[in-house]
Short mmCIF file of C-alpha atoms in Angstrom, two decimals:
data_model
loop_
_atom_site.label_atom_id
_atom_site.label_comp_id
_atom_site.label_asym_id
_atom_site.label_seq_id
_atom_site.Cartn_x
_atom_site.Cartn_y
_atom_site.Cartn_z
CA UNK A 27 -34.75 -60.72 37.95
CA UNK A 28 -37.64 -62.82 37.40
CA UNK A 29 -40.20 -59.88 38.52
CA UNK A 30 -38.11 -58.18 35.58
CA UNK A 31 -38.16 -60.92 33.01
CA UNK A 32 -41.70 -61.68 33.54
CA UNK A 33 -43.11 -57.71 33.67
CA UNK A 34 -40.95 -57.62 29.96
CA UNK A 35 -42.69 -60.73 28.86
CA UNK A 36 -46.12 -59.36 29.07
CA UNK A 37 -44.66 -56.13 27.52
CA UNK A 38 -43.57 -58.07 24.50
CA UNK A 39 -46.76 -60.28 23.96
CA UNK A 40 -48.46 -56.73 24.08
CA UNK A 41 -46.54 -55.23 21.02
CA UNK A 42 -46.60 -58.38 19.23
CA UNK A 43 -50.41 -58.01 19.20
CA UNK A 44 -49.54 -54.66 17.89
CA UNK A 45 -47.01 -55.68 15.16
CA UNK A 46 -49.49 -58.53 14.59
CA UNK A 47 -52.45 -55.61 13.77
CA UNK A 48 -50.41 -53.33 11.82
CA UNK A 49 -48.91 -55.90 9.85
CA UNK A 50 -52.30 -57.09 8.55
CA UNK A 51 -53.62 -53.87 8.03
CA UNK A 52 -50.81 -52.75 5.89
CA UNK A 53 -50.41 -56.13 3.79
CA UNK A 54 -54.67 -55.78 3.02
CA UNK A 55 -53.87 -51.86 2.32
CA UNK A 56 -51.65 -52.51 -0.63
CA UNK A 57 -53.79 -51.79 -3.95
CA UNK A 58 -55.23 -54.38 -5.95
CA UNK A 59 -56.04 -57.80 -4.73
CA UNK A 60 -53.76 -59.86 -6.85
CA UNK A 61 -55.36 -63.26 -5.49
CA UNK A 62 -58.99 -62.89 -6.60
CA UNK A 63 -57.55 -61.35 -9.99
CA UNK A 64 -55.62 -64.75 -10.25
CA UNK A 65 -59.23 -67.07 -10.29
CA UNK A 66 -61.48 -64.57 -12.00
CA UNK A 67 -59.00 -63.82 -15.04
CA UNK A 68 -57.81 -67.57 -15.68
CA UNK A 69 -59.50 -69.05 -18.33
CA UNK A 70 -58.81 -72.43 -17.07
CA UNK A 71 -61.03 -72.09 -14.49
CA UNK A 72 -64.47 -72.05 -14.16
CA UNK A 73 -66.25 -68.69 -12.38
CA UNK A 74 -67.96 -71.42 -10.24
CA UNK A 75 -64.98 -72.83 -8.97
CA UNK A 76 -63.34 -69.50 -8.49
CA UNK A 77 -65.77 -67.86 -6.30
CA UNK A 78 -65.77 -71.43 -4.44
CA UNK A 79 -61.78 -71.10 -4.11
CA UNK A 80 -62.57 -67.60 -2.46
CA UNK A 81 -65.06 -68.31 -0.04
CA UNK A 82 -62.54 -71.21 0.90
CA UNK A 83 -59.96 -68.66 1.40
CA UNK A 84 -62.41 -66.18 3.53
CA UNK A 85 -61.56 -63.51 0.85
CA UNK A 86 -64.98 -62.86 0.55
CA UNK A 87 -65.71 -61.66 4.09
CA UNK A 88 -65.71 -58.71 5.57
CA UNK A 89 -61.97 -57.37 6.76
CA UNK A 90 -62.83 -56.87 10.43
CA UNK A 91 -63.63 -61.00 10.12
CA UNK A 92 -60.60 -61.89 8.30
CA UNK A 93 -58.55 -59.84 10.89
CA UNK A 94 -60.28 -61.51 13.84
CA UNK A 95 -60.28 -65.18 12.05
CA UNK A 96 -56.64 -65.12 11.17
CA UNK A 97 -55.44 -64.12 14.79
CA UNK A 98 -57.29 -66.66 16.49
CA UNK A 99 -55.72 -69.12 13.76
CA UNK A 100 -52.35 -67.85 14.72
CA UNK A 101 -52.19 -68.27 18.22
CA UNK A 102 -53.91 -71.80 17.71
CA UNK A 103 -50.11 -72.36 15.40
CA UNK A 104 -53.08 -72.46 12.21
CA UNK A 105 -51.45 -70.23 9.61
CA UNK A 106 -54.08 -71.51 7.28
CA UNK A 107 -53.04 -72.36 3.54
CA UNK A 108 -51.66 -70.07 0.75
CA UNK A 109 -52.78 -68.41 -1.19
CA UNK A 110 -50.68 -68.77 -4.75
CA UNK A 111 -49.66 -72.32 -3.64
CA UNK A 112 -53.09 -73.64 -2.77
CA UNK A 113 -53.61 -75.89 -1.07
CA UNK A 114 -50.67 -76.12 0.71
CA UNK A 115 -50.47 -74.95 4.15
CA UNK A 116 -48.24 -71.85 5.22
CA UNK A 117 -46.11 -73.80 8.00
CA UNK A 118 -45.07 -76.44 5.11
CA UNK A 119 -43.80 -73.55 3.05
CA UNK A 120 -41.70 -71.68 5.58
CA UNK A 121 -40.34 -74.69 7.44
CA UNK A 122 -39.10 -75.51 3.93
CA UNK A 123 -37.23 -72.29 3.34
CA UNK A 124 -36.21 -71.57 6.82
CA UNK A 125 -33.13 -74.17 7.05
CA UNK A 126 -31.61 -72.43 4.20
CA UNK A 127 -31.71 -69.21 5.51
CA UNK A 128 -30.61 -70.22 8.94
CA UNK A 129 -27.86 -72.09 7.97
CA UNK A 130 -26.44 -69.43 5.24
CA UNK A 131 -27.11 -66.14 7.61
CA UNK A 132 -26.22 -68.12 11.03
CA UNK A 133 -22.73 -68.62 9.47
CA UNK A 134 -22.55 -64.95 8.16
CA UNK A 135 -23.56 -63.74 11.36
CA UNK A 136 -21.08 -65.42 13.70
CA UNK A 137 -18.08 -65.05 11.12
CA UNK A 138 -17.99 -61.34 10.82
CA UNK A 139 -19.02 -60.37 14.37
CA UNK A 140 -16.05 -62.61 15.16
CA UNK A 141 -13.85 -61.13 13.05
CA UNK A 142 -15.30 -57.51 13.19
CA UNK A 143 -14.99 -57.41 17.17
CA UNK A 144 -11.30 -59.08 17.23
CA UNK A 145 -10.16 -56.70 14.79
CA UNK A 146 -11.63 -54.00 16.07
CA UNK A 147 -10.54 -54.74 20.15
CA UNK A 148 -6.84 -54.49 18.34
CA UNK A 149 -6.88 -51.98 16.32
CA UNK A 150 -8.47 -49.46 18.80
CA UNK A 151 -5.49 -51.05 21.28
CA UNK A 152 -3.05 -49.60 18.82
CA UNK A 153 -4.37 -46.78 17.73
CA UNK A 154 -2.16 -44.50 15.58
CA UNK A 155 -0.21 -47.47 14.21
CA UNK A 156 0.15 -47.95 10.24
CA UNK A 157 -1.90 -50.90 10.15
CA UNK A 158 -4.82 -49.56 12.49
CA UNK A 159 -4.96 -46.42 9.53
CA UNK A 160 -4.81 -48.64 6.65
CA UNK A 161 -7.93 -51.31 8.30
CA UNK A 162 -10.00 -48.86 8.86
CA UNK A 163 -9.97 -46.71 5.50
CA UNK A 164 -10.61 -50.28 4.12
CA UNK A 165 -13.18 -51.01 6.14
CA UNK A 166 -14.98 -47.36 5.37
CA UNK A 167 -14.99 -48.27 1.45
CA UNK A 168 -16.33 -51.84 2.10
CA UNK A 169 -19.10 -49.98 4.68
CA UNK A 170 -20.20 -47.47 2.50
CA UNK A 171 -19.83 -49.55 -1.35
CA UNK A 172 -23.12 -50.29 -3.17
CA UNK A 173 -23.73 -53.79 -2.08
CA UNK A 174 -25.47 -54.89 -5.46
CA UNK A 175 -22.99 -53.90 -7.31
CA UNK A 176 -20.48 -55.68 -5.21
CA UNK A 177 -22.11 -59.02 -5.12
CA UNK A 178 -22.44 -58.69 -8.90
CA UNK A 179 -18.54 -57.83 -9.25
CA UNK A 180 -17.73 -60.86 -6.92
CA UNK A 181 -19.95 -62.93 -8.80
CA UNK A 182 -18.48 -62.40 -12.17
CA UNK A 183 -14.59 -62.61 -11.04
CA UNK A 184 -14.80 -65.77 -8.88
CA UNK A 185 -17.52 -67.13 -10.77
CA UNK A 186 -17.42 -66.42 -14.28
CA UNK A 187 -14.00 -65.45 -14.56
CA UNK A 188 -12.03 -67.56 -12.09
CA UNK A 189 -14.74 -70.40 -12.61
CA UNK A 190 -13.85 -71.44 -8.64
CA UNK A 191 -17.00 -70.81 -6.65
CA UNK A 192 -20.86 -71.93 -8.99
CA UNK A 193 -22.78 -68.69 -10.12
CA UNK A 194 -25.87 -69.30 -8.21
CA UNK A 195 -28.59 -71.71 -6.64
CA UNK A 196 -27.71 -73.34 -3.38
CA UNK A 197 -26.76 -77.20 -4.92
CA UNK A 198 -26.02 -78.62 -7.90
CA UNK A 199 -28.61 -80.64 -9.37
CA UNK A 200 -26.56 -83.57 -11.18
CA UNK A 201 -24.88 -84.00 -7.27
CA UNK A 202 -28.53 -84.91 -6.09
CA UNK A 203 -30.47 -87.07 -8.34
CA UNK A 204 -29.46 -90.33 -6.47
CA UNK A 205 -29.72 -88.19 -3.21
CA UNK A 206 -31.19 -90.84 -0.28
CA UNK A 207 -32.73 -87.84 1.36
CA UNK A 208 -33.95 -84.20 0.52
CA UNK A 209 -31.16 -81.03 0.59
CA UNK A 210 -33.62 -79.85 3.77
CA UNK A 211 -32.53 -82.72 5.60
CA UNK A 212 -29.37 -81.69 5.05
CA UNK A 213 -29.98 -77.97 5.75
CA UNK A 214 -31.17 -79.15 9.34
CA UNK A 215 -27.93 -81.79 9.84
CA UNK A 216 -25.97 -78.59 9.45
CA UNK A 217 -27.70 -76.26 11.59
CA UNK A 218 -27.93 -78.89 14.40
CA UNK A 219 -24.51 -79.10 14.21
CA UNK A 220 -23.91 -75.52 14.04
CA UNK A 221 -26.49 -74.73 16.70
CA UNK A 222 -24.74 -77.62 19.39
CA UNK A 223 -21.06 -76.76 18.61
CA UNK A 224 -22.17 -73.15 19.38
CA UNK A 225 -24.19 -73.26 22.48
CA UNK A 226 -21.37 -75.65 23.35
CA UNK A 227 -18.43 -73.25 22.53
CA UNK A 228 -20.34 -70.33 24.52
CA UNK A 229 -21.22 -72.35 27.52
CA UNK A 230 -17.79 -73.68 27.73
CA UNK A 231 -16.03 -69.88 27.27
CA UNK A 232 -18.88 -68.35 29.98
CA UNK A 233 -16.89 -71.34 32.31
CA UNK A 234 -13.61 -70.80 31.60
CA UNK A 235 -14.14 -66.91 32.71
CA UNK A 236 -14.13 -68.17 36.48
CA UNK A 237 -10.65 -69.15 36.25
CA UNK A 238 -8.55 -66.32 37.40
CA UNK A 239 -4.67 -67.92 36.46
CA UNK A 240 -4.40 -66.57 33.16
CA UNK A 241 -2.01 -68.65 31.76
CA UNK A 242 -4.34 -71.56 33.48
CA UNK A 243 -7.46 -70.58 31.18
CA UNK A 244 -5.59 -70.01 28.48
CA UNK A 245 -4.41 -73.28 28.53
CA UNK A 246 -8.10 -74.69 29.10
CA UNK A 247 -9.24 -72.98 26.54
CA UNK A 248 -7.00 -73.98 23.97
CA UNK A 249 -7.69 -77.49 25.18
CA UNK A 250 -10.95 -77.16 25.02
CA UNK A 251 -11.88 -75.65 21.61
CA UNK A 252 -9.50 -78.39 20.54
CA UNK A 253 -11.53 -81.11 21.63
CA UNK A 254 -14.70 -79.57 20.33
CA UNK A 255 -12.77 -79.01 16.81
CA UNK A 256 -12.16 -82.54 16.56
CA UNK A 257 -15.81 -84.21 18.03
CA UNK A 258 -17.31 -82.07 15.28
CA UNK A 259 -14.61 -83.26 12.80
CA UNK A 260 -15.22 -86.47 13.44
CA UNK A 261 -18.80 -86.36 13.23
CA UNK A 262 -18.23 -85.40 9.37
CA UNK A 263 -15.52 -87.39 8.82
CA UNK A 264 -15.56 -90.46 11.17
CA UNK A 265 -19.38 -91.06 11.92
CA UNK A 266 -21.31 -93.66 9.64
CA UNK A 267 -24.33 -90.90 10.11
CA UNK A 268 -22.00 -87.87 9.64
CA UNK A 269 -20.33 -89.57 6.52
CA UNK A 270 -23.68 -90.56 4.78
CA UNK A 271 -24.34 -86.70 4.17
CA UNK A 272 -20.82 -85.35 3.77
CA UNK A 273 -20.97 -85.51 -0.01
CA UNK A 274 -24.57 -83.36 -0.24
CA UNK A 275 -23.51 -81.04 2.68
CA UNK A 276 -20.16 -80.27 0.42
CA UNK A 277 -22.13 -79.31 -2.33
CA UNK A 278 -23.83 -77.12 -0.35
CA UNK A 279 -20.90 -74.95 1.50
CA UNK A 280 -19.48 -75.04 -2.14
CA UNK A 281 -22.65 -72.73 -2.85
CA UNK A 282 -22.80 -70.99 0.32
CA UNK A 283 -18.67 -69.82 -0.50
CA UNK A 284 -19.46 -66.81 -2.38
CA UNK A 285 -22.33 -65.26 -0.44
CA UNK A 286 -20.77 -65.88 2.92
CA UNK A 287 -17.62 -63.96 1.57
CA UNK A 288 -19.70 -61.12 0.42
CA UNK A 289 -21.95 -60.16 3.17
CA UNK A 290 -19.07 -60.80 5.48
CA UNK A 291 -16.74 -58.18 3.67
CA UNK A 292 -19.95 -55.86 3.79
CA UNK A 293 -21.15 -56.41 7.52
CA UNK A 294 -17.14 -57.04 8.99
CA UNK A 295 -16.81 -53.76 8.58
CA UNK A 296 -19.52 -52.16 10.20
CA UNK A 297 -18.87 -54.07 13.76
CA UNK A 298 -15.37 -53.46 13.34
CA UNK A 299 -15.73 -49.82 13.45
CA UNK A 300 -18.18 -50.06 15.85
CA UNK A 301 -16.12 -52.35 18.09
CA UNK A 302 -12.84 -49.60 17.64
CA UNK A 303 -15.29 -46.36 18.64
CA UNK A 304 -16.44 -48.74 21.61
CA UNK A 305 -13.42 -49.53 22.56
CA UNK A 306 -11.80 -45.98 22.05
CA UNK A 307 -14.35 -44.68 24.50
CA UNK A 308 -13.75 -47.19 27.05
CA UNK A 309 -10.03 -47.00 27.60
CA UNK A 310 -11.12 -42.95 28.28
CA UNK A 311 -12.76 -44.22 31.46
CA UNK A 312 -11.48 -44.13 34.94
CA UNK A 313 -11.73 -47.61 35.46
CA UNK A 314 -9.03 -48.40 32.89
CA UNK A 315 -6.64 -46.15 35.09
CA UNK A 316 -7.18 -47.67 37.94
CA UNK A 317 -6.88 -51.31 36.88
CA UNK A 318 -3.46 -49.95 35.31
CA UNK A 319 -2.37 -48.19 38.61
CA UNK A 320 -2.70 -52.03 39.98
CA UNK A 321 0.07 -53.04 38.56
CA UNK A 322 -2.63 -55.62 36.02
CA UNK A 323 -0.76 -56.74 32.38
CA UNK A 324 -1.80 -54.69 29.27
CA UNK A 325 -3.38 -58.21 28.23
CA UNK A 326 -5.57 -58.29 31.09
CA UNK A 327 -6.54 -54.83 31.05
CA UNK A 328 -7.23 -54.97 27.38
CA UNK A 329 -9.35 -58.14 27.20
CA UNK A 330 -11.36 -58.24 30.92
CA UNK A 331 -11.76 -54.39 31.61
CA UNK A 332 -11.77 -52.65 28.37
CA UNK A 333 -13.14 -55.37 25.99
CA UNK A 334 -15.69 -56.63 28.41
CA UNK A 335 -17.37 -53.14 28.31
CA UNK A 336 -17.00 -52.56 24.74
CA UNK A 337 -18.58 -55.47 24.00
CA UNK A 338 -21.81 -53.97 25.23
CA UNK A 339 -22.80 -52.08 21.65
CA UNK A 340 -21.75 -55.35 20.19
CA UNK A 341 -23.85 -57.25 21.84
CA UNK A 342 -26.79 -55.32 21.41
CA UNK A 343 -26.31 -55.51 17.36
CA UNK A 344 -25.22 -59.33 17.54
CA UNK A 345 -28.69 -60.43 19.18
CA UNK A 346 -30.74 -58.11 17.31
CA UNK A 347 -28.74 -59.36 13.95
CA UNK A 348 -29.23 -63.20 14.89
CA UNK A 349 -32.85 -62.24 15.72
CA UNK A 350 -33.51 -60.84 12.56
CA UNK A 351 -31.52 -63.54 10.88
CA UNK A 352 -34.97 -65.58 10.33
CA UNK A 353 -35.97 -62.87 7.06
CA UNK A 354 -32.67 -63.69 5.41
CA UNK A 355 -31.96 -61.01 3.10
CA UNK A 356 -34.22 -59.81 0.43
CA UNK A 357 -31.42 -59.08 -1.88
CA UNK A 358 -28.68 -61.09 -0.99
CA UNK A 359 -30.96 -64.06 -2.09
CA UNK A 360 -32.00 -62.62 -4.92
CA UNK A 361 -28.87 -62.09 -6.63
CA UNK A 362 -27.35 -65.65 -5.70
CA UNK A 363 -30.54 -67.29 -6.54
CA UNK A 364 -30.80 -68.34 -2.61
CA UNK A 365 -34.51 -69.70 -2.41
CA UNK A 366 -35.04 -68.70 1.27
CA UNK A 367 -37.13 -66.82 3.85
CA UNK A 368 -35.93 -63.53 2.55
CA UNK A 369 -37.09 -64.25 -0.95
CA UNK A 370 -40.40 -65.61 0.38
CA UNK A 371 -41.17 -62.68 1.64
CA UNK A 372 -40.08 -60.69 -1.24
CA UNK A 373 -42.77 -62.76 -3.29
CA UNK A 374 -45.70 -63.35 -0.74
CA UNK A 375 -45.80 -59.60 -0.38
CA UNK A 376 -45.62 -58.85 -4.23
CA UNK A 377 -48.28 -61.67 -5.07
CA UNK A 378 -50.40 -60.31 -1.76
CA UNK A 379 -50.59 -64.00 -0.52
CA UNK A 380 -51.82 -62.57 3.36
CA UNK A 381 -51.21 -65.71 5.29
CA UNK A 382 -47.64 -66.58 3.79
CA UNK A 383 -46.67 -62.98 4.30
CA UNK A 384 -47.96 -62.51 7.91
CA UNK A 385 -46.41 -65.45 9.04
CA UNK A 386 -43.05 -64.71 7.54
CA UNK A 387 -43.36 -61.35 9.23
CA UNK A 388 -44.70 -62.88 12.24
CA UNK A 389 -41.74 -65.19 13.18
CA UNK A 390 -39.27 -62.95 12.42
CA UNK A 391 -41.20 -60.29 14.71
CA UNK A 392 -41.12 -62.56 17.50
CA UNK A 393 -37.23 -63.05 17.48
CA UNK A 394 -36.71 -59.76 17.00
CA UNK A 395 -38.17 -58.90 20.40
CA UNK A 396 -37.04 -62.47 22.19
CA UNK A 397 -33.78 -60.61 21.07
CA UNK A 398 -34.30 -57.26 23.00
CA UNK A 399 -35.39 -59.40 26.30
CA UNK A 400 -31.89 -61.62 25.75
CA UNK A 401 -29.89 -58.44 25.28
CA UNK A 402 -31.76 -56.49 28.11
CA UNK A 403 -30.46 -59.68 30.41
CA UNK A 404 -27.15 -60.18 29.00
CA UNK A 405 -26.26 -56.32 30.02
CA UNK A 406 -26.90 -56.93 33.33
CA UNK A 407 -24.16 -59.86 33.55
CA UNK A 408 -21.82 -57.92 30.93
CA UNK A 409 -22.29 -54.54 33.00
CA UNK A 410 -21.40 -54.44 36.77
CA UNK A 411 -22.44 -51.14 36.64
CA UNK A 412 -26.07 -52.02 35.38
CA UNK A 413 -28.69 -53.59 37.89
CA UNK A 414 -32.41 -55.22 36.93
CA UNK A 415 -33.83 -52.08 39.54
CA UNK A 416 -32.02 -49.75 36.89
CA UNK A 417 -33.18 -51.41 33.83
CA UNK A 418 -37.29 -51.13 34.98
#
């Protein structure tokens, strides 16, 4: 395992270098140079100081010695300084915009893979049923419908016409004037708590699996999401630190309603079907007979021999998805006026500001293929059937 891990390590930093090159070469390939047009058109500034600014900025040298400048910054953690918001540097910028995204898309993420993968484990259980027939012609339309048009229809009927969820923006202003600290201190109070209750949730489920009494785990289980359920509520609710930001973090979710509810719909669908053709597939196998022909309950065959090894596609699209989660989503933020990573990169690519756009790129590169090592690993634990000597 480690021989495997490590050998898949050195793969990674490899095409990273890669991704690193051809995302430099095909942000300096786009026509026009938007920057230098910027200081040598305004009148406010003085040709002096504008060929000054670009020297500053290394625009004037040759590309070879921009490429080779800027990847020795990176791996130094320099991302040097924008370009449109000079002179402030790159790693201010995104570690401004990244709580917002992670919070919003973190929630997304686990909701409808949740919901997608329960639904779907059922449905595919019951197959033929009324209600199996009538979920998944729903969850075609939602799949296939024009997302921007459904945001926008969502947007004006809970919005503008029910007047229950705000239009846009992620807080309200008039809520934050008095504020004792800044909405990203809140972002990161939420995604700390999200992040522990989580990892904590996980751990706690990957125990619970040992326990072979069903009716035993069950009963640990409950117990134990219960307890975790009420720590976090009392954090909020109980906590003089929890308390102090309960207000600002209310204004927040009361933003993040609408979007959440949309790119759920959207994305619930997708692993639900997936989940129901994985699952379909599975209970073909000979396995499933067998553990039937021993006499095991419908529940147990269902959830640890069938489900176990459906969950395999899943997986693979609920790492990749959480790894990819760092770029937000280009639209999505645009249409509920979301000022995150997906909209920074919308802009730094549009206003050719290199350094803000590479790095962008660059982290969400990185967890993209952290994500393919996680998922190579978790397959061997999910998959009896799957060894590290098979996956090399």
């Amino acid at each position: 395992m480690i021989k495997y891990i490590a050998r898949r390590t050195v793969q990674m930093f490899i095409l990273f270098l890669v991704f690193l090159t051809l995302t430099f070469l095909l942000l300096t390939a786009l026509p026009g140079d938007t920057v230098k047009q910027r200081f040598s058109t305004n009148p406010n500034i003085p040709p002096e100081a504008a060929q000054l600014a670009i020297e500053r900025l290394g625009l004037d040298k040759p590309l070879w010695e921009q490429y080779t400048s800027y990847m020795s910054n990176f791996f130094r953690a320099d991302f040097g300084f924008s370009f449109i918001q000079y002179p402030r540097p790159v790693s201010d910028i995104i570690l401004e915009r990244l709580p917002r995204t992670l919070v919003l898309f973190l929630t997304v993420v686990i909701s409808y893979y949740i919901l997608g993968f329960m639904a779907g484990k059922f449905i595919a259980w019951r197959r033929g049923r009324r209600g199996e027939h009538a979920l998944t012609i729903g969850s075609v339309v939602l799949y296939t419908v024009f997302y921007p048009w459904f945001a926008l229809m969502l947007i004006w009927f809970f919005a503008f016409y029910a007047d229950v969820v705000p239009i846009n923006k992620f807080l309200d202003p008039e809520e934050w004037i008095d504020a004792p600290f800044s909405s990203n201190h809140v972002f990161l109070v939420i995604f700390a708590v999200l992040a522990i209750t989580g990892l904590v949730s996980l751990a706690f489920w990957v125990l619970t699996r040992r326990i072979r009494n069903t009716k035993q785990r069950q009963r640990v289980v409950r117990i134990g999401y219960t307890l975790i359920a009420l720590i976090t509520i009392w954090f909020w609710f109980g906590s003089e630190f929890g308390s102090a930001r309960r207000l600002y973090a209310g204004d927040i979710a009361h933003h993040m309603v609408l979007p959440v509810i949309t790119i759920t719909l959207i994305s619930f669908a997708g692993i639900m079907l997936l989940t129901r053709s994985s699952m379909l597939e599975t209970m073909r196998e000979d396995f499933i007979l067998t553990a039937r022909a021993k006499g095991l309950s419908e529940h147990i065959v269902r959830d640890r021999h069938a489900a176990r090894t459906a969950l395999l596609p899943v997986t693979t699209s609920l790492v990749i998805a959480v790894a990819t989660v760092i770029d937000g989503g280009i639209i999505t933020e645009t249409i509920y006026s979301w000022p995150g990573m997906g909209e920074l990169l919308f802009t730094s690519v549009v206003d050719q500001d290199l350094p803000l756009a590479i790095a962008a790129f660059s982290f969400t590169g990185v967890l993209a293929m952290v994500g393919h090592l996680v998922v190579d690993i978790l397959y061997v634990f999910l998959d009896p059937r799957i060894r590290v000597g098979e996956a090399q």
